[in-house]
Coordinates of C-alpha atoms in Angstrom, one line a residue:
M1 CA -75.0 105.6 165.5
E2 CA -74.6 108.5 167.8
L3 CA -72.0 107.6 170.5
D4 CA -72.4 108.3 174.3
K5 CA -69.8 110.3 176.3
Y6 CA -67.9 107.6 177.7
Q7 CA -67.6 105.7 174.2
Q8 CA -66.8 109.4 172.7
D9 CA -63.9 110.2 175.4
A10 CA -62.6 106.7 174.8
Y11 CA -61.9 107.1 170.7
L12 CA -61.0 111.0 171.1
T13 CA -58.5 110.6 173.6
K14 CA -55.1 112.0 173.4
E15 CA -53.7 109.6 175.8
N16 CA -50.4 107.7 174.2
K17 CA -51.5 104.4 176.0
V18 CA -55.1 103.7 176.7
L19 CA -57.3 100.7 178.1
V20 CA -60.8 101.0 177.5
V21 CA -62.8 99.0 179.9
A22 CA -65.7 97.7 178.2
P23 CA -68.4 95.9 179.8
P24 CA -70.9 93.6 177.8
G25 CA -73.0 95.4 175.1
S26 CA -71.2 98.7 175.7
G27 CA -70.4 98.8 171.8
K28 CA -66.5 98.2 172.1
T29 CA -66.2 97.4 168.4
T30 CA -67.8 100.7 167.4
V31 CA -65.4 102.4 169.6
M32 CA -62.6 100.6 168.2
L33 CA -63.4 101.0 164.6
R34 CA -64.3 104.9 165.2
R35 CA -60.8 105.3 166.9
L36 CA -59.0 103.8 163.8
Q37 CA -61.1 106.1 161.3
H38 CA -60.4 109.0 163.8
I39 CA -56.5 108.5 163.7
I40 CA -56.6 108.0 159.9
E41 CA -58.7 111.2 159.6
E42 CA -55.7 113.2 161.8
G43 CA -53.1 112.1 159.2
V44 CA -51.6 108.8 160.3
S45 CA -51.3 106.5 157.4
P46 CA -52.8 103.1 157.3
K47 CA -49.7 101.5 156.5
K48 CA -48.4 102.4 160.0
I49 CA -51.3 100.8 162.1
V50 CA -51.7 97.5 163.3
V51 CA -55.1 96.3 164.5
L52 CA -55.1 92.7 166.6
T53 CA -57.8 90.8 167.7
F54 CA -58.4 87.3 169.5
S55 CA -59.6 85.0 166.5
K56 CA -58.9 85.3 163.0
A57 CA -62.6 85.6 162.4
S58 CA -62.9 88.5 164.4
A59 CA -60.0 90.1 162.4
V60 CA -61.9 89.4 159.1
E61 CA -65.2 90.8 160.5
M62 CA -63.2 94.2 162.1
E63 CA -61.6 94.4 158.4
E64 CA -65.0 94.1 156.5
R65 CA -66.5 96.8 158.8
Y66 CA -63.3 99.1 158.5
E67 CA -64.7 101.8 156.0
G68 CA -61.1 103.2 154.8
K69 CA -60.8 104.3 151.3
G70 CA -57.5 103.8 149.1
S71 CA -55.5 100.5 148.6
I72 CA -53.5 101.1 151.6
R73 CA -54.9 99.5 154.4
P74 CA -54.0 98.8 158.0
F75 CA -52.8 95.2 159.4
F76 CA -55.8 93.5 160.3
G77 CA -54.8 90.1 162.5
T78 CA -54.1 88.0 165.4
I79 CA -51.1 88.3 167.5
H80 CA -50.2 84.9 166.0
G81 CA -50.4 86.2 162.3
L82 CA -48.3 89.5 163.3
C83 CA -45.4 87.2 164.9
Y84 CA -45.5 84.9 161.7
R85 CA -45.2 88.2 159.6
I86 CA -42.3 89.7 161.8
L87 CA -40.6 86.3 161.5
R88 CA -40.8 85.9 157.7
V89 CA -39.0 89.2 157.7
K90 CA -36.1 87.9 159.9
R91 CA -36.0 84.0 158.8
G92 CA -37.5 83.8 155.3
A93 CA -40.2 81.0 154.9
I94 CA -41.3 79.5 158.5
S95 CA -43.3 76.0 158.5
M96 CA -45.9 75.7 161.2
I97 CA -47.7 72.9 162.5
Y98 CA -51.0 72.7 160.3
G99 CA -53.0 70.3 158.2
K100 CA -51.3 67.2 157.2
D101 CA -48.4 67.5 160.0
E102 CA -50.7 68.4 162.8
F103 CA -52.9 65.2 162.1
I104 CA -49.8 63.1 162.0
I105 CA -48.2 64.4 165.5
R106 CA -52.0 64.1 166.8
S107 CA -52.2 60.5 165.5
R108 CA -49.0 59.4 167.1
L109 CA -49.9 60.8 170.5
Q110 CA -53.0 59.1 170.7
K111 CA -51.8 55.5 169.2
E112 CA -48.6 55.4 171.0
L113 CA -49.9 56.6 174.1
K114 CA -53.0 54.9 173.9
L115 CA -55.0 58.6 174.8
D116 CA -58.6 59.4 173.8
S117 CA -58.3 62.4 171.3
D118 CA -60.0 64.7 174.0
D119 CA -57.1 63.5 176.1
V120 CA -54.4 64.3 173.3
E121 CA -56.2 68.0 173.5
T122 CA -55.7 68.3 177.1
I123 CA -51.9 67.0 176.5
L124 CA -51.2 69.6 174.1
R125 CA -52.4 72.5 176.2
D126 CA -50.4 71.3 179.0
I127 CA -47.4 71.3 176.5
S128 CA -48.5 74.8 175.6
K129 CA -48.6 76.2 179.1
Y130 CA -45.4 74.1 179.9
K131 CA -43.2 76.0 177.2
V132 CA -44.6 79.5 178.1
K133 CA -44.1 78.7 181.9
T134 CA -40.7 77.4 181.4
Y135 CA -39.7 80.6 179.2
L136 CA -40.9 82.9 182.0
K137 CA -39.1 81.3 184.5
E138 CA -42.3 80.2 186.2
T139 CA -42.9 76.9 188.2
D140 CA -46.4 76.9 189.1
L141 CA -47.4 74.6 186.2
V142 CA -50.6 72.5 186.9
L143 CA -50.7 69.4 184.5
T144 CA -53.9 67.7 183.5
H145 CA -52.3 64.3 183.2
K146 CA -49.9 62.3 185.3
D147 CA -46.4 63.5 185.1
D148 CA -44.7 60.6 183.4
L149 CA -47.2 60.5 180.8
F150 CA -46.8 64.2 180.1
E151 CA -43.0 63.7 179.8
K152 CA -43.5 60.8 177.6
A153 CA -45.8 63.1 175.3
F154 CA -43.8 65.9 175.5
D155 CA -40.6 64.2 174.5
L156 CA -42.6 62.4 171.4
Y157 CA -44.2 65.7 170.4
E158 CA -41.1 68.0 170.2
S159 CA -38.8 65.1 168.6
E160 CA -41.8 64.9 165.8
R161 CA -42.1 68.7 165.6
K162 CA -38.0 69.1 165.2
K163 CA -37.8 66.5 162.9
R164 CA -40.4 67.9 160.6
G165 CA -39.0 71.4 161.2
L166 CA -42.1 72.9 162.4
L167 CA -43.2 75.4 164.7
D168 CA -46.0 75.7 166.8
F169 CA -47.6 78.9 168.1
D170 CA -45.6 79.2 171.4
D171 CA -42.4 78.7 169.5
L172 CA -43.6 81.3 167.3
Q173 CA -44.3 84.0 169.8
I174 CA -41.2 83.0 171.8
E175 CA -38.9 83.0 168.6
V176 CA -40.2 86.7 168.1
L177 CA -39.2 87.7 171.5
R178 CA -35.8 86.6 170.9
Q179 CA -35.4 88.1 167.8
F180 CA -36.1 91.5 169.6
E181 CA -33.5 91.3 171.5
D182 CA -31.8 92.5 168.4
E183 CA -32.4 95.9 169.4
A184 CA -31.9 97.2 165.7
F185 CA -34.6 94.6 164.4
L186 CA -37.1 96.0 166.8
T187 CA -36.3 99.5 166.2
A188 CA -37.1 98.9 162.6
F189 CA -40.5 97.1 163.4
R190 CA -41.3 100.2 165.6
N191 CA -40.3 102.8 163.1
A192 CA -42.5 101.3 160.7
H193 CA -45.7 101.1 162.9
S194 CA -46.9 104.2 164.9
H195 CA -50.2 102.9 166.4
I196 CA -51.5 99.6 167.7
L197 CA -54.8 98.9 168.5
I198 CA -56.0 95.6 170.2
D199 CA -59.4 94.2 170.7
E200 CA -60.4 91.3 173.6
F201 CA -57.0 92.5 175.4
Q202 CA -58.4 90.4 178.0
D203 CA -57.5 87.4 176.1
L204 CA -53.8 87.9 175.9
D205 CA -51.6 85.3 177.4
P206 CA -48.3 86.4 179.5
I207 CA -46.0 86.0 176.2
Q208 CA -48.3 88.0 174.2
L209 CA -48.3 90.7 176.6
K210 CA -44.5 90.6 176.6
I211 CA -44.5 91.1 172.8
I212 CA -47.0 94.0 173.0
Q213 CA -44.8 95.8 175.5
K214 CA -41.7 95.2 173.3
I215 CA -43.5 96.5 170.4
S216 CA -45.6 99.7 171.9
K217 CA -42.8 101.4 174.0
E218 CA -43.1 104.5 172.0
Q219 CA -46.0 103.8 170.1
R220 CA -49.6 104.9 170.4
L221 CA -51.3 102.0 172.0
F222 CA -55.0 101.8 172.2
C223 CA -56.5 98.6 173.7
V224 CA -60.3 97.5 174.6
G225 CA -61.1 94.7 176.6
D226 CA -63.3 93.2 179.9
E227 CA -61.1 91.1 182.3
D228 CA -64.9 89.9 183.3
Q229 CA -65.3 88.3 179.9
C230 CA -61.6 86.5 180.3
I231 CA -62.8 82.8 180.1
Y232 CA -59.8 81.4 178.0
A233 CA -57.7 80.1 180.8
F234 CA -57.3 76.7 179.0
R235 CA -55.3 78.8 176.3
G236 CA -53.3 80.7 178.7
S237 CA -55.3 84.1 178.6
D238 CA -54.7 86.0 181.7
P239 CA -56.6 88.9 182.7
T240 CA -53.5 90.4 184.6
G241 CA -53.0 92.8 181.7
M242 CA -56.3 94.3 182.2
I243 CA -55.4 94.8 185.8
D244 CA -52.1 95.9 185.7
F245 CA -52.4 97.8 182.9
E246 CA -51.2 101.5 183.9
K247 CA -48.2 99.8 185.6
M248 CA -47.2 97.5 182.7
F249 CA -47.5 100.1 179.9
Q250 CA -47.7 103.7 181.9
G251 CA -51.2 104.2 180.6
K252 CA -54.2 105.1 181.6
K253 CA -57.7 103.3 181.8
L254 CA -61.1 104.8 180.5
Y255 CA -64.6 103.2 181.2
L256 CA -67.4 102.7 178.9
K257 CA -70.4 102.2 181.3
Y258 CA -74.0 101.6 179.6
N259 CA -74.8 98.3 178.5
Y260 CA -77.1 98.5 175.2
R261 CA -77.9 95.0 175.1
S262 CA -79.8 93.8 178.1
T263 CA -82.7 94.9 180.4
E264 CA -81.9 96.9 183.6
N265 CA -82.6 93.7 186.2
I266 CA -80.4 91.5 183.6
V267 CA -77.6 94.0 184.0
N268 CA -78.1 94.5 187.9
Y269 CA -77.9 90.8 188.5
A270 CA -75.1 90.5 186.3
G271 CA -73.3 93.0 188.4
E272 CA -74.3 91.2 191.6
V273 CA -72.7 87.9 190.4
I274 CA -69.6 89.3 189.2
Q275 CA -68.5 92.0 192.1
L276 CA -67.7 88.5 194.1
N277 CA -64.3 88.3 192.2
T278 CA -61.5 90.0 193.2
L279 CA -59.3 90.0 190.4
R280 CA -61.1 92.9 188.4
N281 CA -61.1 96.6 187.9
K282 CA -64.0 98.4 189.8
K283 CA -66.5 99.7 187.3
E284 CA -69.8 100.7 187.1
L285 CA -72.5 98.6 185.2
L286 CA -75.4 100.4 183.9
A287 CA -78.5 99.7 181.7
S288 CA -79.3 102.1 178.8
R289 CA -83.0 100.1 178.5
K290 CA -84.8 100.8 181.6
E291 CA -87.5 98.1 181.2
K292 CA -87.5 95.2 183.3
R293 CA -88.0 91.6 182.4
K294 CA -88.2 88.2 183.7
I295 CA -85.4 86.3 185.4
T296 CA -86.4 83.5 186.4
K297 CA -84.2 80.8 188.7
I298 CA -85.9 77.1 188.5
F299 CA -84.9 74.5 190.3
P300 CA -86.5 71.3 188.6
E301 CA -86.1 67.7 190.0
N302 CA -84.1 66.4 187.2
Q303 CA -83.1 67.4 183.5
E304 CA -85.9 65.8 182.0
L305 CA -88.3 68.1 183.7
M306 CA -85.9 71.3 182.9
L307 CA -85.9 70.2 179.4
L308 CA -89.5 70.0 179.4
D309 CA -89.9 73.5 180.8
I310 CA -87.6 75.0 178.0
A311 CA -89.6 73.3 175.4
N312 CA -92.5 74.7 176.5
E313 CA -91.1 78.4 176.9
I314 CA -89.7 78.0 173.2
R315 CA -93.1 76.8 172.0
K316 CA -94.6 80.2 173.2
D317 CA -92.7 81.9 170.4
A318 CA -92.6 85.0 172.1
F319 CA -89.2 86.1 171.0
G320 CA -86.9 85.9 167.7
S321 CA -84.1 84.1 169.1
Y322 CA -83.3 81.8 171.9
A323 CA -80.2 80.1 173.5
I324 CA -79.5 76.9 175.4
L325 CA -76.3 77.5 177.0
Y326 CA -74.2 74.8 178.9
R327 CA -70.8 74.5 180.4
T328 CA -69.1 71.6 178.5
N329 CA -69.7 70.1 175.1
R330 CA -71.2 66.7 176.6
E331 CA -73.9 68.2 178.0
G332 CA -75.5 69.3 175.1
M333 CA -76.1 66.0 173.5
R334 CA -79.1 65.2 175.5
V335 CA -80.6 68.5 175.1
K336 CA -80.1 67.9 171.2
E337 CA -81.9 64.4 171.1
F338 CA -84.7 65.8 173.6
L339 CA -85.2 68.7 171.2
R340 CA -85.2 66.3 168.1
K341 CA -87.6 64.0 169.9
E342 CA -90.0 67.1 170.5
K343 CA -89.4 68.4 166.6
I344 CA -88.3 71.4 168.1
A345 CA -85.6 73.0 165.0
F346 CA -82.5 74.0 166.4
H347 CA -79.1 75.1 165.3
S348 CA -76.1 73.6 167.0
R349 CA -73.1 76.4 167.1
D350 CA -70.3 74.0 168.2
N351 CA -68.9 71.1 165.8
Y352 CA -68.7 69.0 168.7
N353 CA -70.2 65.5 168.1
F354 CA -70.6 63.4 171.2
F355 CA -70.7 60.2 169.5
K356 CA -67.0 60.6 168.8
G357 CA -65.8 61.0 172.4
F358 CA -63.8 57.6 173.0
I359 CA -66.6 56.4 175.6
A360 CA -69.4 56.6 173.0
K361 CA -67.4 55.2 170.5
D362 CA -66.5 52.3 173.0
I363 CA -70.2 51.5 173.7
L364 CA -71.2 52.0 170.0
D365 CA -68.3 49.3 169.0
Y366 CA -69.9 46.9 171.4
L367 CA -73.3 47.2 169.7
R368 CA -71.5 47.1 166.4
A369 CA -69.6 43.8 167.4
A370 CA -72.9 42.2 168.7
Y371 CA -75.5 43.3 166.1
Q372 CA -73.5 43.5 162.9
D373 CA -70.8 41.3 163.5
D374 CA -68.4 44.1 162.7
R375 CA -65.0 42.6 163.1
E376 CA -63.1 46.0 163.3
A377 CA -65.7 47.0 166.1
F378 CA -64.5 43.4 168.0
L379 CA -61.3 44.2 167.6
R380 CA -61.4 47.7 169.5
I381 CA -63.4 46.5 172.4
V382 CA -62.1 43.0 172.9
N383 CA -59.3 44.3 175.5
K384 CA -61.5 47.1 177.1
P385 CA -61.3 46.1 179.9
Y386 CA -58.2 44.0 179.4
R387 CA -59.0 40.1 178.6
Y388 CA -55.6 38.9 177.7
Q389 CA -56.0 38.6 174.1
S390 CA -53.1 37.9 172.1
K391 CA -51.6 40.4 169.5
A392 CA -51.2 37.0 167.2
D393 CA -54.9 36.1 167.7
M394 CA -56.0 39.6 166.9
R395 CA -54.2 39.6 163.9
K396 CA -55.7 36.2 162.8
I397 CA -58.9 37.6 163.5
G398 CA -58.0 40.9 161.5
L399 CA -57.2 38.7 158.6
G400 CA -60.9 37.3 158.6
E401 CA -60.4 33.9 160.5
D402 CA -63.7 32.9 162.3
I403 CA -63.6 34.8 166.0
E404 CA -65.3 32.0 167.8
K405 CA -62.5 29.6 166.4
I406 CA -59.6 31.5 167.3
L407 CA -61.1 32.1 171.0
L408 CA -61.9 28.8 171.7
D409 CA -59.0 27.0 170.1
P410 CA -58.7 23.7 172.4
A411 CA -55.0 24.0 172.4
K412 CA -55.6 27.0 174.9
N413 CA -55.5 26.3 179.0
N414 CA -58.6 25.9 180.5
Y415 CA -59.0 29.3 182.3
S416 CA -58.8 31.2 179.2
L417 CA -61.3 28.9 177.4
I418 CA -63.6 29.6 180.3
K419 CA -63.1 33.4 180.1
N420 CA -63.3 33.7 176.5
R421 CA -66.6 31.6 176.3
E422 CA -68.2 33.9 179.0
F423 CA -67.0 37.1 177.0
L424 CA -68.9 35.6 174.0
R425 CA -71.8 34.5 175.5
D426 CA -72.1 38.2 177.6
L427 CA -71.2 40.0 174.3
S428 CA -74.2 38.2 172.3
G429 CA -76.5 38.9 175.2
I430 CA -76.5 42.8 174.2
R431 CA -79.0 41.8 171.5
K432 CA -81.5 40.9 174.5
M433 CA -81.3 44.3 176.1
T434 CA -83.3 47.6 175.5
T435 CA -81.5 50.9 174.8
E436 CA -82.3 52.0 178.2
R437 CA -80.4 49.4 179.7
V438 CA -77.8 48.3 177.4
V439 CA -75.4 50.6 178.3
E440 CA -75.5 49.7 182.1
Y441 CA -75.2 45.9 180.5
I442 CA -71.8 47.0 179.1
E443 CA -70.4 48.6 182.0
K444 CA -71.2 45.9 184.4
V445 CA -71.6 42.8 182.7
L446 CA -69.0 43.1 180.1
G447 CA -66.8 44.9 182.6
Y448 CA -66.5 48.5 180.7
E449 CA -66.3 50.2 184.2
E450 CA -63.2 48.4 185.1
Y451 CA -61.7 49.7 182.0
L452 CA -62.6 53.1 182.7
R453 CA -61.0 53.0 186.3
S454 CA -57.8 51.4 184.5
Y455 CA -57.8 54.6 182.1
A456 CA -58.2 57.1 185.2
E457 CA -55.2 55.6 186.8
R458 CA -52.9 55.3 184.0
T459 CA -53.6 58.9 182.6
G460 CA -54.5 60.9 185.7
R461 CA -58.3 61.9 184.3
D462 CA -60.6 62.4 187.2
E463 CA -62.5 59.0 187.3
E464 CA -65.8 60.6 188.3
E465 CA -65.8 62.9 185.2
L466 CA -65.3 59.8 182.9
F467 CA -68.2 57.8 184.7
E468 CA -70.4 61.1 184.3
E469 CA -70.0 60.7 180.5
L470 CA -70.9 57.1 180.5
D471 CA -74.1 58.4 182.5
E472 CA -74.4 60.7 179.6
M473 CA -74.4 57.9 177.3
K474 CA -76.9 56.2 179.2
E475 CA -79.7 58.8 178.9
V476 CA -78.9 59.3 175.4
A477 CA -79.4 56.0 174.6
A478 CA -82.7 56.0 176.4
Y479 CA -84.1 58.4 173.5
Y480 CA -84.0 55.5 171.3
D481 CA -86.5 52.4 170.5
N482 CA -83.6 49.9 170.1
P483 CA -80.0 50.2 169.9
L484 CA -79.9 50.0 165.8
D485 CA -81.6 53.3 166.1
L486 CA -78.8 54.4 168.3
L487 CA -76.4 53.3 165.7
T488 CA -77.9 55.0 163.1
A489 CA -78.4 58.3 164.8
S490 CA -74.1 58.2 165.6
T491 CA -73.6 58.6 162.1
R492 CA -75.9 61.7 161.5
E493 CA -74.0 64.6 160.3
A494 CA -74.1 67.8 162.4
E495 CA -77.0 70.2 162.5
V496 CA -76.4 73.1 160.1
T497 CA -80.1 74.3 159.8
E498 CA -80.4 78.0 160.6
A499 CA -83.3 78.3 163.5
K500 CA -84.3 80.6 165.9
V501 CA -83.0 78.3 168.8
S502 CA -79.2 78.1 169.2
L503 CA -77.3 75.3 171.3
S504 CA -73.8 76.1 172.7
T505 CA -71.1 76.1 175.2
V506 CA -71.1 79.3 176.9
H507 CA -67.5 79.9 175.1
G508 CA -69.1 79.2 172.0
V509 CA -71.2 82.5 172.2
K510 CA -69.1 85.0 173.5
G511 CA -69.7 88.3 172.0
L512 CA -73.4 87.2 170.8
E513 CA -76.8 88.5 172.0
F514 CA -79.7 86.4 172.1
D515 CA -83.4 87.6 173.0
K516 CA -84.0 84.7 175.6
V517 CA -81.3 82.8 177.1
F518 CA -81.7 79.3 179.2
V519 CA -78.7 78.6 181.4
I520 CA -78.7 74.9 182.3
N521 CA -77.3 72.8 184.8
A522 CA -76.4 75.7 187.1
V523 CA -75.1 73.5 189.8
E524 CA -72.2 72.6 191.6
G525 CA -69.7 70.2 189.5
Y526 CA -71.1 71.3 186.4
M527 CA -71.1 75.4 186.5
P528 CA -68.6 75.9 188.6
H529 CA -67.3 72.8 186.8
G530 CA -65.8 70.3 189.2
A531 CA -62.2 70.1 187.4
S532 CA -61.7 73.7 188.1
L533 CA -62.5 74.9 191.6
E534 CA -59.0 75.8 191.9
N535 CA -60.0 78.9 189.5
L536 CA -63.5 79.3 190.9
E537 CA -63.1 83.2 189.7
E538 CA -62.8 81.9 185.9
E539 CA -65.6 79.9 186.6
R540 CA -67.7 83.0 187.8
R541 CA -66.6 84.7 184.8
I542 CA -68.2 82.1 182.4
F543 CA -71.8 82.0 184.4
Y544 CA -71.4 85.6 184.2
V545 CA -70.7 85.6 180.2
A546 CA -73.4 83.3 179.9
I547 CA -76.4 85.3 181.8
T548 CA -75.0 88.6 179.7
R549 CA -76.0 86.9 176.5
A550 CA -79.6 87.9 177.1
K551 CA -81.2 90.9 175.9
E552 CA -84.9 90.2 177.2
E553 CA -85.3 87.4 179.2
L554 CA -83.3 84.7 181.2
H555 CA -83.7 81.5 182.7
I556 CA -81.5 79.5 185.0
Y557 CA -81.9 76.0 185.8
S558 CA -80.5 74.0 188.4
P559 CA -81.8 70.5 188.7
R560 CA -82.1 68.6 192.0
F561 CA -80.9 65.3 190.4
I562 CA -78.3 64.8 187.4
H563 CA -77.7 61.0 186.5
G564 CA -79.6 60.0 189.6
K565 CA -77.2 62.0 191.8
E566 CA -78.4 64.9 194.1
R567 CA -76.7 68.1 193.3
K568 CA -76.3 71.5 194.9
R569 CA -77.4 74.7 193.6
S570 CA -74.4 76.7 192.0
R571 CA -72.7 79.1 194.4
F572 CA -73.1 81.4 191.4
V573 CA -77.1 81.5 191.5
L574 CA -77.8 84.6 193.7

């Protein structure tokens, strides 16, 4: 492959410390590999080279594309992998939170704090941010959940971690920085490694930037990245290193300019969108491909009309690959059910299962309790909302005693008997409902809306977001002829089919490209996401990453109504 002038200038640079700013489709991985090949050809021993990237999968791919000969190879890995290697030299065996230990810690948090698994995930991210902010002596931490809940979670997490003698990734990185306070140890590492190459530089977090500053003081440093594609703030990624590179590393920035992926109008439109961000390098975005294809902005009345239009476009079979992209995982469920109904094959790129979210699981448990007399399901929903059912009664039911006999025991007071009789009557009423109405029946008649409000109050979760998920469940349920079909569908394995049509969150397709891209739900509250309005620049970057996946054609949909509520077109849709 022949490189352009900017790519050649980048990989042949004589500068000691360089950041190559590489827009979408500009061939950054090729430049990184050419640089690696070049410095080895100049006589640098591979064992003195460290090649770092954001994910283990990317590191494996980079190593597979490496064409060096001989048994001595550079180190290919993530910064976490490098830190593990560094710390093992200093401390010997290290045990990380992984596998069974990770499962046990997550399960304890979920059980003792009565949290959904998704909320355990966000709590763990908050713990990670807290550790980083504490080490850096920064105080601007914004927690997802209530302070008292976070404190309980943090104490429980740290107690379990220390009891088992484990480190998490943040502990690992912070401990490496502490070990580097030993000048002799740091010098030994620097002497062993003369060249450091870093891909996806924009995804480094503040601790990782400090580690790179330490290990690259007198080394040759070659970094590639694009702050406009920094979309992992929830993992701590910070584009500051891209902006302040010269100051932080006393280095120089070089710019790749040509997008070889997309048609000229897509490149130009993407440039118009992203230039409204302020935290970015000023750079020129040029299209290598001068042809112009369609960018279509569509404003259907609702999601159903949006999905019908997408199906019609796919059936034209004009391209070899299609992607339907959305901001959050739960948005994908309705798309999947619609495509199944339309008999359009698709490949789901994420491992997310909508039916495993706690709201969907609760609704399904109500159905199992009503239709299948499922005792375990009954025990899981009987106090959602709280119905004052005692642990003693629940234990008896769990051991097999008759549910009706326990709840309608004449020894109970009149109020309890009246309420329990109402509950059993309303639970059996589920069997009279169609799938279109059954979720709303559980919400209104059986009081599940009350449970969601109390959950939001207890945890600090956004109440509107919880009810949006319940609305999603209503619309997914409506695709099935009866509730038993819905139960069957909920146990179906995720798709692994190879197909022309890919479904994914925007985060799941970073680095990929498709002939035609459909960006759905480009409305306020979805893209940008309602919970992330304090970080609009990151939300704009997510939209930018979505539209720059398109090679030939781009469709952007902004439905007027979602879940019966009127929505405003996204501010990102220019």
